[in-house]
Short mmCIF file of C-alpha atoms and ligand atoms in Angstrom, two decimals:
data_model
loop_
_atom_site.label_atom_id
_atom_site.label_comp_id
_atom_site.label_asym_id
_atom_site.label_seq_id
_atom_site.Cartn_x
_atom_site.Cartn_y
_atom_site.Cartn_z
CA MET T 1 -2.80 48.27 -36.79
CA LYS T 2 -4.18 47.76 -33.30
CA TYR T 3 -7.45 49.42 -32.32
CA GLU T 4 -9.07 50.32 -29.07
CA ALA T 5 -12.75 50.85 -28.47
CA VAL T 6 -14.21 53.98 -26.90
CA ILE T 7 -17.55 53.57 -25.16
CA GLY T 8 -19.90 56.06 -23.51
CA LEU T 9 -23.26 55.05 -22.06
CA GLU T 10 -26.56 56.86 -21.81
CA VAL T 11 -28.69 55.19 -19.17
CA HIS T 12 -32.38 55.84 -18.61
CA ALA T 13 -33.73 54.93 -15.20
CA GLN T 14 -37.42 55.08 -14.36
CA LEU T 15 -37.98 56.61 -10.97
CA LEU T 16 -40.14 54.75 -8.47
CA THR T 17 -42.52 57.61 -7.72
CA ASP T 18 -46.19 56.73 -7.28
CA SER T 19 -47.29 59.35 -9.79
CA LYS T 20 -45.95 60.66 -13.09
CA LEU T 21 -43.53 63.54 -13.56
CA PHE T 22 -46.03 66.28 -14.43
CA CYS T 23 -49.47 64.87 -13.50
CA GLY T 24 -51.12 62.72 -10.84
CA CYS T 25 -51.53 59.57 -12.95
CA SER T 26 -50.29 56.30 -11.47
CA THR T 27 -46.98 54.84 -12.65
CA LYS T 28 -47.91 51.25 -11.76
CA PHE T 29 -46.44 48.73 -14.19
CA GLY T 30 -48.53 46.17 -16.05
CA SER T 31 -52.00 47.73 -15.85
CA ASP T 32 -54.45 47.50 -18.74
CA PRO T 33 -53.35 49.72 -21.65
CA ASN T 34 -54.35 53.38 -21.51
CA THR T 35 -55.94 53.21 -18.07
CA GLN T 36 -53.36 55.48 -16.45
CA VAL T 37 -53.63 58.61 -18.54
CA CYS T 38 -55.10 62.10 -18.22
CA GLN T 39 -55.32 65.32 -20.22
CA ILE T 40 -51.81 66.32 -19.13
CA CYS T 41 -49.88 63.20 -20.07
CA LEU T 42 -51.95 62.85 -23.23
CA GLY T 43 -50.81 66.32 -24.20
CA MET T 44 -54.19 67.97 -24.69
CA PRO T 45 -53.97 71.62 -25.72
CA GLY T 46 -53.90 74.16 -22.92
CA VAL T 47 -53.09 71.85 -20.02
CA LEU T 48 -50.27 72.72 -17.64
CA PRO T 49 -47.62 70.38 -16.21
CA VAL T 50 -46.81 70.48 -12.47
CA LEU T 51 -43.44 69.09 -11.39
CA ASN T 52 -43.35 66.06 -9.06
CA ARG T 53 -41.18 67.03 -6.07
CA LYS T 54 -40.38 63.43 -5.14
CA ALA T 55 -38.88 62.84 -8.58
CA VAL T 56 -36.55 65.81 -8.03
CA GLU T 57 -35.47 64.39 -4.67
CA TYR T 58 -34.77 60.99 -6.22
CA ALA T 59 -32.69 62.57 -8.98
CA VAL T 60 -30.73 64.58 -6.40
CA LYS T 61 -30.07 61.44 -4.36
CA MET T 62 -28.66 59.66 -7.39
CA ALA T 63 -26.55 62.69 -8.23
CA LEU T 64 -25.03 62.73 -4.75
CA ALA T 65 -24.41 58.98 -4.84
CA VAL T 66 -22.29 59.37 -7.98
CA ASN T 67 -20.49 62.51 -6.86
CA CYS T 68 -22.29 64.94 -9.15
CA LYS T 69 -22.67 68.64 -8.56
CA VAL T 70 -26.33 69.62 -8.10
CA ASN T 71 -27.17 72.87 -9.86
CA HIS T 72 -29.27 75.32 -7.87
CA LYS T 73 -30.98 76.32 -11.07
CA SER T 74 -31.91 74.04 -13.93
CA VAL T 75 -34.25 74.42 -16.85
CA PHE T 76 -36.73 72.08 -18.52
CA ALA T 77 -36.66 72.09 -22.30
CA ARG T 78 -38.87 70.84 -25.08
CA LYS T 79 -37.26 68.24 -27.29
CA ASN T 80 -39.40 68.14 -30.40
CA TYR T 81 -39.91 64.99 -32.35
CA PHE T 82 -42.73 62.93 -33.73
CA TYR T 83 -43.41 59.46 -32.46
CA PRO T 84 -46.77 57.71 -32.36
CA ASP T 85 -46.18 57.02 -28.66
CA LEU T 86 -45.49 60.68 -27.88
CA PRO T 87 -48.84 62.44 -28.28
CA LYS T 88 -47.57 65.93 -27.41
CA GLY T 89 -45.09 65.94 -30.29
CA TYR T 90 -42.35 66.83 -27.86
CA GLN T 91 -40.74 65.40 -24.77
CA ILE T 92 -40.07 67.55 -21.73
CA SER T 93 -36.41 67.02 -20.92
CA GLN T 94 -33.48 69.13 -19.81
CA TYR T 95 -30.89 70.41 -22.24
CA ASN T 96 -28.18 72.96 -21.62
CA GLU T 97 -28.98 73.53 -17.94
CA PRO T 98 -29.40 70.06 -16.42
CA LEU T 99 -30.19 69.39 -12.77
CA THR T 100 -26.81 67.85 -12.04
CA GLU T 101 -23.44 67.29 -13.72
CA LYS T 102 -19.73 66.46 -13.40
CA GLY T 103 -19.61 63.35 -11.26
CA PHE T 104 -17.89 59.98 -11.40
CA LEU T 105 -18.33 56.36 -10.51
CA ASP T 106 -15.51 54.00 -9.54
CA ILE T 107 -15.92 50.52 -10.92
CA ASP T 108 -14.10 47.40 -9.75
CA LEU T 109 -12.52 45.28 -12.46
CA GLU T 110 -10.22 42.29 -12.31
CA ALA T 111 -7.34 44.61 -13.17
CA GLY T 112 -8.28 46.98 -10.35
CA ARG T 113 -10.39 50.07 -9.86
CA LYS T 114 -11.24 52.46 -12.67
CA ARG T 115 -12.95 55.83 -12.51
CA ILE T 116 -15.66 56.55 -15.08
CA GLY T 117 -16.70 60.17 -15.50
CA ILE T 118 -20.37 61.10 -15.40
CA THR T 119 -21.13 64.03 -17.64
CA ARG T 120 -24.60 64.83 -16.40
CA ILE T 121 -27.83 63.51 -14.94
CA HIS T 122 -30.95 65.21 -16.18
CA MET T 123 -34.67 64.68 -15.67
CA GLU T 124 -37.17 63.92 -18.38
CA GLU T 125 -40.47 62.19 -19.04
CA ASP T 126 -40.84 58.77 -20.61
CA ALA T 127 -42.77 58.13 -23.82
CA GLY T 128 -45.49 55.51 -24.28
CA LYS T 129 -45.08 52.06 -25.71
CA LEU T 130 -45.86 50.69 -29.16
CA LEU T 131 -46.91 47.09 -29.53
CA HIS T 132 -46.66 45.48 -32.90
CA GLY T 133 -46.63 42.11 -34.53
CA GLU T 134 -46.89 38.74 -32.94
CA GLY T 135 -48.38 38.14 -29.54
CA ILE T 136 -50.87 40.95 -29.67
CA GLU T 137 -54.57 40.96 -30.41
CA ASP T 138 -54.24 41.54 -34.12
CA ALA T 139 -50.85 41.10 -35.69
CA ASN T 140 -51.86 43.25 -38.66
CA TYR T 141 -52.00 46.36 -36.51
CA SER T 142 -49.75 48.30 -34.20
CA PHE T 143 -51.14 49.39 -30.86
CA VAL T 144 -50.13 52.19 -28.57
CA ASP T 145 -50.22 52.10 -24.77
CA LEU T 146 -49.78 55.52 -23.20
CA ASN T 147 -49.61 54.39 -19.56
CA ARG T 148 -45.86 54.98 -19.59
CA THR T 149 -46.16 58.45 -21.08
CA GLY T 150 -44.96 60.96 -18.51
CA VAL T 151 -43.33 58.47 -16.12
CA PRO T 152 -40.29 60.19 -14.58
CA LEU T 153 -36.87 59.26 -15.89
CA ILE T 154 -33.37 60.30 -15.13
CA GLU T 155 -30.86 60.07 -17.94
CA ILE T 156 -27.34 59.39 -16.73
CA VAL T 157 -24.76 60.26 -19.39
CA SER T 158 -21.21 58.98 -19.00
CA GLU T 159 -17.99 60.34 -20.39
CA PRO T 160 -16.50 58.17 -23.18
CA ASP T 161 -14.23 56.55 -20.58
CA MET T 162 -14.85 52.87 -21.14
CA ARG T 163 -12.63 50.75 -23.39
CA THR T 164 -14.15 47.27 -23.31
CA SER T 165 -17.58 45.65 -23.09
CA GLU T 166 -16.56 44.28 -19.67
CA GLU T 167 -16.01 47.80 -18.39
CA ALA T 168 -19.36 48.88 -19.79
CA GLN T 169 -21.03 45.96 -18.06
CA ALA T 170 -19.31 46.67 -14.75
CA TYR T 171 -20.31 50.34 -14.96
CA LEU T 172 -23.92 49.45 -15.72
CA ARG T 173 -24.12 46.95 -12.88
CA ALA T 174 -22.63 49.43 -10.45
CA LEU T 175 -25.11 52.10 -11.55
CA ARG T 176 -28.04 49.75 -11.24
CA ASP T 177 -26.94 48.52 -7.81
CA ILE T 178 -26.80 52.11 -6.57
CA LEU T 179 -30.25 52.96 -7.96
CA VAL T 180 -31.73 49.87 -6.32
CA TYR T 181 -29.93 50.52 -3.00
CA LEU T 182 -31.35 54.05 -3.06
CA GLU T 183 -34.81 52.53 -3.66
CA ILE T 184 -35.46 55.01 -6.46
CA CYS T 185 -35.57 52.57 -9.41
CA SER T 186 -36.53 48.90 -9.70
CA GLY T 187 -33.53 48.28 -11.96
CA ASN T 188 -35.60 45.85 -13.99
CA MET T 189 -34.11 45.69 -17.49
CA GLU T 190 -36.70 43.30 -18.93
CA GLU T 191 -39.54 45.64 -17.97
CA GLY T 192 -37.56 48.56 -19.36
CA SER T 193 -37.22 50.37 -16.03
CA PHE T 194 -33.47 50.49 -16.56
CA ARG T 195 -32.36 51.00 -20.16
CA CYS T 196 -29.07 51.67 -21.81
CA ASP T 197 -27.88 53.12 -25.11
CA ALA T 198 -24.25 52.42 -25.87
CA ASN T 199 -22.12 54.78 -27.96
CA VAL T 200 -19.24 52.93 -29.54
CA SER T 201 -16.33 54.05 -31.67
CA ILE T 202 -12.84 52.76 -32.38
CA ARG T 203 -9.48 54.46 -32.86
CA PRO T 204 -5.90 53.31 -33.36
CA VAL T 205 -4.26 52.55 -30.02
CA GLY T 206 -2.44 55.66 -28.87
CA ALA T 207 -4.60 58.09 -30.88
CA GLU T 208 -6.23 60.92 -28.97
CA LYS T 209 -8.90 61.92 -31.42
CA LEU T 210 -12.20 60.10 -31.03
CA GLY T 211 -13.54 58.11 -33.95
CA THR T 212 -17.04 58.37 -35.38
CA LYS T 213 -19.50 56.67 -33.08
CA ALA T 214 -22.52 54.49 -33.58
CA GLU T 215 -25.27 54.52 -30.97
CA LEU T 216 -26.66 51.10 -30.05
CA LYS T 217 -30.21 50.69 -28.79
CA ASN T 218 -32.54 47.92 -27.77
CA MET T 219 -30.42 45.91 -25.37
CA ASN T 220 -32.56 44.67 -22.53
CA SER T 221 -30.09 42.60 -20.54
CA PHE T 222 -26.51 42.91 -19.34
CA LYS T 223 -25.58 40.01 -21.58
CA PHE T 224 -27.02 41.72 -24.65
CA VAL T 225 -25.17 44.95 -23.85
CA LYS T 226 -21.92 43.03 -23.92
CA GLU T 227 -22.79 41.10 -27.06
CA ALA T 228 -23.92 44.21 -28.90
CA ILE T 229 -20.80 46.18 -28.00
CA ASP T 230 -18.45 43.33 -28.92
CA TYR T 231 -20.21 42.85 -32.24
CA GLU T 232 -20.12 46.57 -32.96
CA ILE T 233 -16.40 46.94 -32.17
CA GLN T 234 -15.55 44.15 -34.57
CA ARG T 235 -17.88 45.53 -37.25
CA GLN T 236 -16.18 48.92 -37.11
CA ILE T 237 -12.69 47.41 -37.17
CA ASP T 238 -13.64 45.39 -40.25
CA ILE T 239 -14.93 48.53 -42.00
CA VAL T 240 -11.77 50.51 -41.30
CA GLU T 241 -9.46 47.61 -42.17
CA ASN T 242 -11.19 47.36 -45.52
CA GLY T 243 -10.59 51.01 -46.24
CA GLY T 244 -14.11 52.16 -45.35
CA LYS T 245 -15.43 54.78 -42.98
CA VAL T 246 -17.74 54.33 -40.02
CA VAL T 247 -20.86 56.47 -40.40
CA GLN T 248 -22.59 58.14 -37.49
CA GLU T 249 -25.90 56.38 -36.98
CA THR T 250 -28.27 54.72 -34.58
CA ARG T 251 -28.20 50.92 -34.71
CA LEU T 252 -30.55 48.36 -33.23
CA PHE T 253 -29.31 45.21 -31.58
CA ASP T 254 -31.01 42.03 -32.76
CA SER T 255 -30.58 39.61 -29.88
CA ALA T 256 -31.76 36.59 -31.87
CA LYS T 257 -29.08 37.12 -34.52
CA GLY T 258 -26.48 38.69 -32.20
CA ILE T 259 -25.88 41.58 -34.61
CA THR T 260 -26.51 45.30 -34.81
CA ALA T 261 -28.32 46.77 -37.83
CA SER T 262 -28.74 50.33 -38.96
CA MET T 263 -31.97 51.97 -37.78
CA ARG T 264 -31.56 55.60 -38.81
CA SER T 265 -28.86 58.13 -39.45
CA LYS T 266 -28.00 59.92 -36.25
CA GLU T 267 -29.99 63.06 -35.54
CA GLU T 268 -28.14 66.08 -34.17
CA ALA T 269 -29.20 68.14 -31.20
CA HIS T 270 -30.33 70.98 -33.50
CA ASP T 271 -32.75 68.61 -35.23
CA TYR T 272 -34.78 68.55 -32.05
CA ARG T 273 -35.29 72.32 -31.95
CA TYR T 274 -34.76 72.38 -28.21
CA PHE T 275 -36.20 75.41 -26.46
CA PRO T 276 -36.99 76.21 -22.81
CA GLU T 277 -40.33 74.72 -21.76
CA PRO T 278 -42.61 77.78 -21.49
CA ASP T 279 -45.10 76.01 -19.20
CA LEU T 280 -42.58 75.33 -16.43
CA LEU T 281 -40.57 77.76 -14.34
CA PRO T 282 -36.88 77.10 -13.97
CA LEU T 283 -36.27 74.57 -11.21
CA PHE T 284 -34.59 76.05 -8.14
CA VAL T 285 -33.16 73.53 -5.69
CA GLU T 286 -32.16 74.96 -2.32
CA ASP T 287 -29.26 73.71 -0.21
CA LYS T 288 -31.71 72.39 2.35
CA LEU T 289 -33.19 69.90 -0.10
CA ILE T 290 -29.72 68.78 -1.15
CA GLU T 291 -28.57 68.36 2.45
CA ASP T 292 -31.78 66.50 3.37
CA CYS T 293 -31.18 64.10 0.51
CA ARG T 294 -27.54 63.68 1.49
CA SER T 295 -28.45 62.85 5.09
CA LYS T 296 -30.86 60.16 3.87
CA LEU T 297 -28.34 58.38 1.67
CA PRO T 298 -27.90 54.76 2.77
CA GLU T 299 -24.59 52.96 2.84
CA LEU T 300 -23.88 52.35 -0.86
CA PRO T 301 -22.86 49.00 -2.36
CA GLN T 302 -19.16 49.79 -2.70
CA GLN T 303 -18.90 51.14 0.86
CA LYS T 304 -20.73 48.10 2.16
CA ARG T 305 -18.43 45.75 0.27
CA GLU T 306 -15.37 47.43 1.67
CA ARG T 307 -16.77 47.40 5.20
CA PHE T 308 -17.62 43.69 4.95
CA ILE T 309 -14.03 42.93 3.92
CA SER T 310 -12.46 44.96 6.70
CA GLU T 311 -14.98 44.33 9.46
CA TYR T 312 -15.62 40.62 8.87
CA GLY T 313 -12.35 39.63 7.21
CA ILE T 314 -14.17 37.83 4.39
CA PRO T 315 -12.74 37.60 0.84
CA ALA T 316 -13.67 40.29 -1.68
CA TYR T 317 -15.57 37.69 -3.67
CA ASP T 318 -17.81 36.87 -0.71
CA ALA T 319 -18.34 40.54 0.03
CA GLY T 320 -19.41 41.10 -3.57
CA VAL T 321 -21.96 38.28 -3.50
CA LEU T 322 -23.33 39.19 -0.07
CA THR T 323 -23.88 42.86 -0.93
CA ALA T 324 -25.67 42.13 -4.21
CA THR T 325 -28.83 43.44 -2.56
CA LYS T 326 -29.42 45.43 0.59
CA GLU T 327 -31.71 42.69 1.90
CA LEU T 328 -29.12 39.94 1.46
CA ALA T 329 -26.44 42.08 3.11
CA HIS T 330 -28.75 42.71 6.03
CA TYR T 331 -29.52 39.02 6.38
CA TYR T 332 -25.81 38.19 6.36
CA GLU T 333 -25.12 40.72 9.08
CA SER T 334 -27.89 39.29 11.28
CA VAL T 335 -26.48 35.80 10.79
CA VAL T 336 -22.98 36.95 11.75
CA LYS T 337 -24.40 38.63 14.82
CA ALA T 338 -26.06 35.36 15.86
CA THR T 339 -23.15 33.04 15.01
CA GLY T 340 -20.08 35.17 15.63
CA GLU T 341 -18.63 33.37 12.59
CA PRO T 342 -18.28 35.68 9.55
CA LYS T 343 -16.70 33.20 7.13
CA LEU T 344 -18.81 30.18 8.11
CA SER T 345 -21.93 32.32 7.84
CA SER T 346 -20.84 33.47 4.42
CA ASN T 347 -20.25 29.88 3.33
CA TRP T 348 -23.71 28.77 4.40
CA ILE T 349 -25.41 31.71 2.73
CA MET T 350 -23.42 31.70 -0.51
CA GLY T 351 -23.22 27.93 -0.85
CA GLU T 352 -26.52 26.55 0.37
CA LEU T 353 -29.02 29.31 0.91
CA LEU T 354 -28.51 31.13 -2.40
CA ARG T 355 -28.64 27.83 -4.27
CA LEU T 356 -31.95 26.88 -2.63
CA LEU T 357 -33.45 30.33 -3.17
CA LYS T 358 -32.40 30.25 -6.81
CA GLU T 359 -33.96 26.83 -7.36
CA ASP T 360 -37.25 28.21 -6.06
CA ASN T 361 -36.85 31.55 -7.81
CA LYS T 362 -37.22 33.22 -4.45
CA ASP T 363 -35.78 36.20 -2.68
CA VAL T 364 -33.93 36.34 0.63
CA LYS T 365 -36.90 38.09 2.20
CA ASP T 366 -38.87 34.86 1.66
CA CYS T 367 -36.21 32.86 3.51
CA PRO T 368 -37.74 30.92 6.42
CA ILE T 369 -34.41 30.25 8.16
CA THR T 370 -33.74 32.55 11.09
CA PRO T 371 -30.19 33.70 11.91
CA GLU T 372 -30.53 31.93 15.27
CA ALA T 373 -31.27 28.62 13.52
CA ILE T 374 -28.06 28.93 11.48
CA ALA T 375 -26.20 29.70 14.72
CA SER T 376 -27.42 26.50 16.38
CA LEU T 377 -26.62 24.48 13.26
CA ILE T 378 -23.04 25.78 13.24
CA GLU T 379 -22.82 25.04 16.97
CA MET T 380 -23.95 21.42 16.46
CA VAL T 381 -21.28 20.87 13.82
CA LYS T 382 -18.63 22.41 16.06
CA LYS T 383 -19.57 20.16 18.96
CA GLY T 384 -19.42 17.16 16.64
CA GLU T 385 -23.08 16.31 17.12
CA ILE T 386 -23.57 16.16 13.38
CA SER T 387 -21.12 16.01 10.47
CA GLY T 388 -20.72 18.75 7.90
CA LYS T 389 -22.42 16.50 5.37
CA MET T 390 -25.39 15.92 7.67
CA ALA T 391 -25.57 19.63 8.34
CA LYS T 392 -26.20 20.29 4.65
CA GLU T 393 -29.11 17.89 4.70
CA VAL T 394 -30.43 19.52 7.86
CA PHE T 395 -30.05 22.96 6.28
CA GLU T 396 -32.22 21.92 3.34
CA ASP T 397 -34.89 20.72 5.76
CA MET T 398 -34.65 23.96 7.70
CA TYR T 399 -35.21 25.80 4.44
CA LYS T 400 -38.20 23.66 3.49
CA THR T 401 -39.90 23.45 6.88
CA GLY T 402 -38.64 26.42 8.86
CA LYS T 403 -37.98 24.02 11.77
CA ALA T 404 -35.08 24.32 14.20
CA PRO T 405 -32.04 22.15 13.40
CA ALA T 406 -32.17 20.22 16.71
CA GLU T 407 -35.72 19.19 15.98
CA ILE T 408 -34.80 17.98 12.48
CA VAL T 409 -31.76 16.04 13.71
CA LYS T 410 -33.86 14.36 16.35
CA SER T 411 -36.75 13.43 14.11
CA LYS T 412 -34.38 11.99 11.51
CA GLY T 413 -32.31 10.09 14.06
CA MET T 414 -29.35 11.75 12.51
CA SER T 415 -26.96 12.37 15.32
CA GLN T 416 -23.27 11.78 14.88
CA ILE T 417 -21.22 9.44 17.02
CA SER T 418 -18.40 11.35 18.66
CA ASN T 419 -18.10 9.31 21.82
CA GLU T 420 -14.52 8.00 21.96
CA ASP T 421 -15.25 4.87 23.98
CA GLU T 422 -18.04 3.84 21.68
CA LEU T 423 -16.01 4.47 18.53
CA GLY T 424 -12.92 2.88 20.14
CA LYS T 425 -14.76 -0.43 20.52
CA ILE T 426 -16.03 -0.41 16.95
CA ILE T 427 -12.55 0.40 15.63
CA GLU T 428 -10.89 -2.33 17.67
CA GLY T 429 -13.33 -4.78 16.07
CA ILE T 430 -12.43 -3.56 12.60
CA ILE T 431 -8.70 -3.83 13.22
CA ALA T 432 -9.16 -7.34 14.63
CA ALA T 433 -11.13 -8.35 11.52
CA ASN T 434 -8.42 -7.03 9.16
CA PRO T 435 -5.10 -8.16 10.66
CA GLU T 436 -3.13 -8.15 7.33
CA ASN T 437 -4.10 -4.59 6.47
CA ALA T 438 -3.25 -3.48 10.01
CA GLU T 439 0.19 -5.13 9.60
CA ARG T 440 0.79 -3.46 6.24
CA TYR T 441 -0.22 -0.09 7.67
CA ARG T 442 2.22 -0.48 10.52
CA ALA T 443 4.91 -1.49 8.01
CA GLY T 444 4.53 1.91 6.35
CA LYS T 445 1.60 1.68 3.93
CA VAL T 446 -0.13 4.71 5.44
CA GLN T 447 -2.58 5.05 2.54
CA LEU T 448 -4.49 2.22 4.20
CA MET T 449 -5.81 4.78 6.67
CA GLY T 450 -8.52 5.48 4.09
CA PHE T 451 -9.55 1.86 4.13
CA PHE T 452 -9.99 1.84 7.92
CA VAL T 453 -11.90 5.13 7.91
CA GLY T 454 -14.17 3.69 5.23
CA GLU T 455 -14.80 0.52 7.24
CA THR T 456 -15.62 2.53 10.35
CA MET T 457 -18.05 4.70 8.39
CA LYS T 458 -19.70 1.58 6.98
CA ALA T 459 -20.01 0.08 10.42
CA THR T 460 -21.61 3.25 11.79
CA LYS T 461 -23.80 3.94 8.74
CA GLY T 462 -21.88 7.14 8.14
CA GLN T 463 -22.60 8.52 11.59
CA ALA T 464 -19.09 8.41 13.02
CA ASN T 465 -17.39 11.75 13.55
CA PRO T 466 -14.52 11.65 11.00
CA GLY T 467 -12.21 13.75 13.18
CA VAL T 468 -12.58 11.43 16.15
CA VAL T 469 -12.29 8.32 13.94
CA ASN T 470 -8.99 9.53 12.52
CA LYS T 471 -7.62 10.28 15.94
CA ILE T 472 -8.55 6.88 17.40
CA LEU T 473 -7.32 4.97 14.34
CA LYS T 474 -3.94 6.69 14.58
CA GLN T 475 -3.71 5.70 18.24
CA LYS T 476 -4.76 2.12 17.76
CA LEU T 477 -2.72 1.46 14.61
CA GLY T 478 0.26 3.57 15.44
P1 LIG E 501 -24.94 63.04 -28.94
O1 LIG E 501 -25.12 64.50 -29.02
O2 LIG E 501 -24.70 62.38 -30.24
O3 LIG E 501 -25.98 62.35 -28.11
P2 LIG E 501 -23.13 63.30 -26.80
O4 LIG E 501 -21.95 64.15 -26.89
O5 LIG E 501 -24.33 63.79 -26.05
O6 LIG E 501 -23.55 62.83 -28.22
O7 LIG E 501 -22.67 61.96 -26.16
C1 LIG E 501 -23.55 60.93 -25.95
C2 LIG E 501 -22.78 59.77 -25.36
O8 LIG E 501 -21.83 59.30 -26.30
C3 LIG E 501 -21.98 60.09 -24.12
O9 LIG E 501 -22.09 59.03 -23.21
C4 LIG E 501 -20.56 60.23 -24.62
O10 LIG E 501 -19.63 59.84 -23.63
C5 LIG E 501 -20.53 59.25 -25.76
N1 LIG E 501 -19.60 59.59 -26.82
C6 LIG E 501 -19.40 60.79 -27.38
N2 LIG E 501 -18.51 60.72 -28.37
C7 LIG E 501 -18.14 59.41 -28.47
C8 LIG E 501 -17.24 58.69 -29.32
N3 LIG E 501 -16.56 59.27 -30.30
N4 LIG E 501 -17.13 57.37 -29.11
C9 LIG E 501 -17.83 56.75 -28.15
N5 LIG E 501 -18.67 57.38 -27.32
C10 LIG E 501 -18.82 58.70 -27.47
MG1 LIG E 502 -27.35 62.03 -26.56
ZN1 LIG E 503 -51.62 61.94 -16.54
#
């Protein structure tokens, strides 16, 4: 029997508002524990939440970016459960009337484009954080930090439209890129600002009915998402092949062991005793807010990629790399403007610049090389003043010192010899010193061209322009 996997993702994205969803506390990451809390986010009796308008705008922007319908009326609901990091005993979320629903996201795979349905995007508040075990003050205790309590989240729920871990990864990356382009989420998985639960089931290929799913949690990198899903698919196939049944449950991924392990049996919606939040009015979103948000949407990653391909004629691969962030894409466009050379500019940025930035763990906004400097470097290579190899060395110096390429070439005495008379004399000397090889070349052993090029390079300490050398050698030997 052949099986296929069915995967649906629930993604939580922390919104980059300055204050929390229902109070004025700061959302800043990494502050001392429990310094960003107040009566409201601590859930003291009798306090009243007030909705953060900016968070609503951010959620609407995301909804529009993934083609969701924004509901004019939505309702906040209490989701009741007990957690030590949830002092209220309930989380304010949205349930049967979410802010937005029914969208889709197109993802690009090697096999082509695939549309993934988005069921809904709703707003909710984050819970606090528990710290236990090693690395904290006293490993015998667990600690709770409530700074995160009440930080705004959107939960983006997909349809069960994915079939492989690669598709899930591509979907997640595309979602994250959009959130970061919109500047509404940092997208940082390690800090937990962008989190994903994966629902996985299997069914015989060709079957319509969905199998029983397991929900996977605790995957804080794209790599772990893939590993966890792949492990889980195989685990379920093994169960079914051995005559067993998959049980519905929540499983935790253990990244050290590369396995998923049962955490708890899956709770059902009715376990949460959802009911409309009595302290908040229904949320009414007017058309004006939606249209304002729509008019502020930036060019999104996929649109930018497509425009780069059609406008600059660069390969899809280049376009993908260059649009990885808005800042990099902007830098690339400024370089093209300065050089008039889309593909050469792409080569310099993808090949050299990104390598250097990565070595230093830096971002393109820290890049000291101006677009104009890259333009003059390309110009010098074109004119034959320096070789391509020299240019790479110059580029590294430009990166380290921020100096102009001409200045670096001059101070290093690096210029290339392109003068035909000068090279002609040197080459005549080399031919005269190697009469047998010249004879053999003329008799048809054309591979000896390499030998003469090598000798010329040696004689000029690598400074001869290879194009000119080849041309003169052909004349003089031919
Ligand atoms: P629950 O109520 O258990 O949270 P939902 O219906 O809300 O389940 O779905 C949660 C997520 O699980 C969604 O992303 C959905 O696409 C996905 N999902 C639902 N059923 C399955 C299934 N049988 N296999 C894989 N994913 C599923
Ligand atoms: Mg769910
Ligand atoms: Zn607060």
